[in-house]
PDB file of C-alpha atoms in Angstrom:
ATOM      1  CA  UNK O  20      -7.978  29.832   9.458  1.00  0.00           C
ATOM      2  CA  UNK O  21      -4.714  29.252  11.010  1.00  0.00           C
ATOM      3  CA  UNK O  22      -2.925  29.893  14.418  1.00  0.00           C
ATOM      4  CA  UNK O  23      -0.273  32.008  14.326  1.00  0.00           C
ATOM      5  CA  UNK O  24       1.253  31.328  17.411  1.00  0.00           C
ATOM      6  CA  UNK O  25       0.852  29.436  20.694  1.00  0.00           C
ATOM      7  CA  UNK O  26       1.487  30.418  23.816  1.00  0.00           C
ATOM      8  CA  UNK O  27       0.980  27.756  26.877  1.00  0.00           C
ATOM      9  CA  UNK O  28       0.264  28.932  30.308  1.00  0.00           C
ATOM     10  CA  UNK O  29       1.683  27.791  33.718  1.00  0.00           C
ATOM     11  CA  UNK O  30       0.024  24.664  34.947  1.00  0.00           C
ATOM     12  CA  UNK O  31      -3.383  24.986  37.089  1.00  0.00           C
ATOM     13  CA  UNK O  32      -4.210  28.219  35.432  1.00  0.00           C
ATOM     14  CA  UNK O  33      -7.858  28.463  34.006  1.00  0.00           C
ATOM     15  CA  UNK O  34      -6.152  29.922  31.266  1.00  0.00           C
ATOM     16  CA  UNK O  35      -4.573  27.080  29.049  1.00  0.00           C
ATOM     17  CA  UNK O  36      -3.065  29.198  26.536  1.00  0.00           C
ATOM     18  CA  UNK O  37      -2.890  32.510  24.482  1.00  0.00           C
ATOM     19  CA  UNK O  38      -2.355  32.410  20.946  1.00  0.00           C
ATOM     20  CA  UNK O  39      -2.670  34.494  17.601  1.00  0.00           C
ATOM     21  CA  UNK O  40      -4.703  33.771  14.931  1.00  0.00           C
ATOM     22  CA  UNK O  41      -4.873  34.199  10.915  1.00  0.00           C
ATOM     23  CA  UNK O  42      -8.935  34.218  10.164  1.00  0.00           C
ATOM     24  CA  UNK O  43      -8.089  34.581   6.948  1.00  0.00           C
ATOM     25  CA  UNK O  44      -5.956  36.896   4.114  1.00  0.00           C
ATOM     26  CA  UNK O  45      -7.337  40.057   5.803  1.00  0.00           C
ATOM     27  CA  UNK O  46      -8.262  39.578   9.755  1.00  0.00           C
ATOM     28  CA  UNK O  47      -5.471  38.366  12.369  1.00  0.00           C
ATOM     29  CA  UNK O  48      -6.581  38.522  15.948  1.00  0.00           C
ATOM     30  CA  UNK O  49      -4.073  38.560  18.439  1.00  0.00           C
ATOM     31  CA  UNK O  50      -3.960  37.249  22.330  1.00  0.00           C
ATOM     32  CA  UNK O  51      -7.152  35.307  22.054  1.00  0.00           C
ATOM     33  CA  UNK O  52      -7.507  32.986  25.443  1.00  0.00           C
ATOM     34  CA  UNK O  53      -8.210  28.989  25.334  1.00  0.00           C
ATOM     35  CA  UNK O  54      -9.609  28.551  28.591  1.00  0.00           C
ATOM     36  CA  UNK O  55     -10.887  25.559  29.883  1.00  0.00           C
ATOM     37  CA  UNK O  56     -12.887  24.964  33.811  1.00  0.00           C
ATOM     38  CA  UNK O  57     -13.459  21.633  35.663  1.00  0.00           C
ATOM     39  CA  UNK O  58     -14.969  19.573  33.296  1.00  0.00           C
ATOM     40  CA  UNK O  59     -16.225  22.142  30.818  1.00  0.00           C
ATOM     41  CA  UNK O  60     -15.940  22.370  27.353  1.00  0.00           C
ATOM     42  CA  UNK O  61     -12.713  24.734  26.254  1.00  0.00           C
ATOM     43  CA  UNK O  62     -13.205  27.973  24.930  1.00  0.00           C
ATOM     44  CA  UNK O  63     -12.029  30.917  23.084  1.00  0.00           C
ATOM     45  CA  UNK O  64     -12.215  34.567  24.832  1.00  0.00           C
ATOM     46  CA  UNK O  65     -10.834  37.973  23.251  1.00  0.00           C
ATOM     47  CA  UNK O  66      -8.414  40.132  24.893  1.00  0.00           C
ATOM     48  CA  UNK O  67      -9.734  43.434  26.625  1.00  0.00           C
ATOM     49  CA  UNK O  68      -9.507  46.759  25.768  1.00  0.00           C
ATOM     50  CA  UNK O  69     -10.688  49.692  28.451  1.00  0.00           C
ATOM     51  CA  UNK O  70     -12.450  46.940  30.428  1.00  0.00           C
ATOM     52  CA  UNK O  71     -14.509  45.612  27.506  1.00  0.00           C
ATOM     53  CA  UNK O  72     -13.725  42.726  25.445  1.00  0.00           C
ATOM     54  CA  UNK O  73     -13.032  43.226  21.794  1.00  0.00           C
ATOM     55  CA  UNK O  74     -14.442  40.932  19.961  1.00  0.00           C
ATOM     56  CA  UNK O  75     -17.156  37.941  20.906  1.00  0.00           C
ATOM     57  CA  UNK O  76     -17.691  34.048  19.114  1.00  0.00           C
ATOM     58  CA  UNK O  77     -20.946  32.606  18.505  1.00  0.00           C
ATOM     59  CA  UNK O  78     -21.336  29.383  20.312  1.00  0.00           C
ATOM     60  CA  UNK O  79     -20.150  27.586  17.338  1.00  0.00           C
ATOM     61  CA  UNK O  80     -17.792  29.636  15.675  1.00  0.00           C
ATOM     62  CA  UNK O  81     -16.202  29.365  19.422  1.00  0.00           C
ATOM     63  CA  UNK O  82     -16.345  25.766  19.615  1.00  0.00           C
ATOM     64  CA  UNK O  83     -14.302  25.585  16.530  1.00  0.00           C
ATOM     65  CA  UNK O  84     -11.668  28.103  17.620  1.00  0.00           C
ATOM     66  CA  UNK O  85     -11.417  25.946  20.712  1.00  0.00           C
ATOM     67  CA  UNK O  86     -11.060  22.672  18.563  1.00  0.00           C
ATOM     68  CA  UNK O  87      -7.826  24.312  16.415  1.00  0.00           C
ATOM     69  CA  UNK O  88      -5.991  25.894  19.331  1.00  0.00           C
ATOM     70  CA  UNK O  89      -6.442  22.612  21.479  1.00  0.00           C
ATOM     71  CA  UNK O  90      -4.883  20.853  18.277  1.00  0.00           C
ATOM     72  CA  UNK O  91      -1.983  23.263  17.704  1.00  0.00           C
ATOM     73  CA  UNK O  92      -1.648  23.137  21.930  1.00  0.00           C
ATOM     74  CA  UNK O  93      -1.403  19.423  21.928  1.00  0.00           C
ATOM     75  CA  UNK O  94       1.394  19.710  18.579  1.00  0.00           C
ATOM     76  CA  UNK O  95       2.964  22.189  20.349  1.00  0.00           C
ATOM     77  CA  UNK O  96       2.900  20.066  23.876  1.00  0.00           C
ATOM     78  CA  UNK O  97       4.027  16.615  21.657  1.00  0.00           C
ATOM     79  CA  UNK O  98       6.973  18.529  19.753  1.00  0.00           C
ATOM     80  CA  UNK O  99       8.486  20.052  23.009  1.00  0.00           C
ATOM     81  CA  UNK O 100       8.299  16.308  24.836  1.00  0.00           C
ATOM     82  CA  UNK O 101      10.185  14.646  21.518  1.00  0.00           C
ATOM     83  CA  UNK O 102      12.744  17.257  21.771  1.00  0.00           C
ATOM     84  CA  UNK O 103      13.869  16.723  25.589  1.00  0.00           C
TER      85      UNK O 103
END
């Protein structure tokens, strides 16, 4: 399981990033959300589709979804602050 791609959002959104992911050789999902509120855990929703999500996470599948895109967010965050 890999992300493919990390996208931060604006500062103060709920939303703290979108991103792509690799579940393996055969599944990529696409636009998942990392969203995080007050002093809740992070975690991972699917993009809709006709009003309706299109996938859903059990709660600990979701948990570690939320544990690798907060890692890639805070690489991603670290390697754009050593390059300024």
């Amino acid at each position: 399981m890999k992300i493919l791609d990390m996208r931060p959002s604006p500062p103060g959104s709920a939303t703290l990033a979108r991103f792509d992911l690799q579940l393996n050789d055969h599944l990529r999902l696409y636009n998942l959300g990392l969203r995080q509120r007050g002093d809740e855990p992070a975690h991972v929703i699917a993009p809709n589709a006709f009003q309706q999500r299109v996938a859903g996470f059990s709660a600990s599948f979701n948990k570690a979804l939320a544990e690798l895109a907060l890692k890639s967010l805070l690489e991603l965050r670290t390697k754009h602050v050593s390059v300024a």
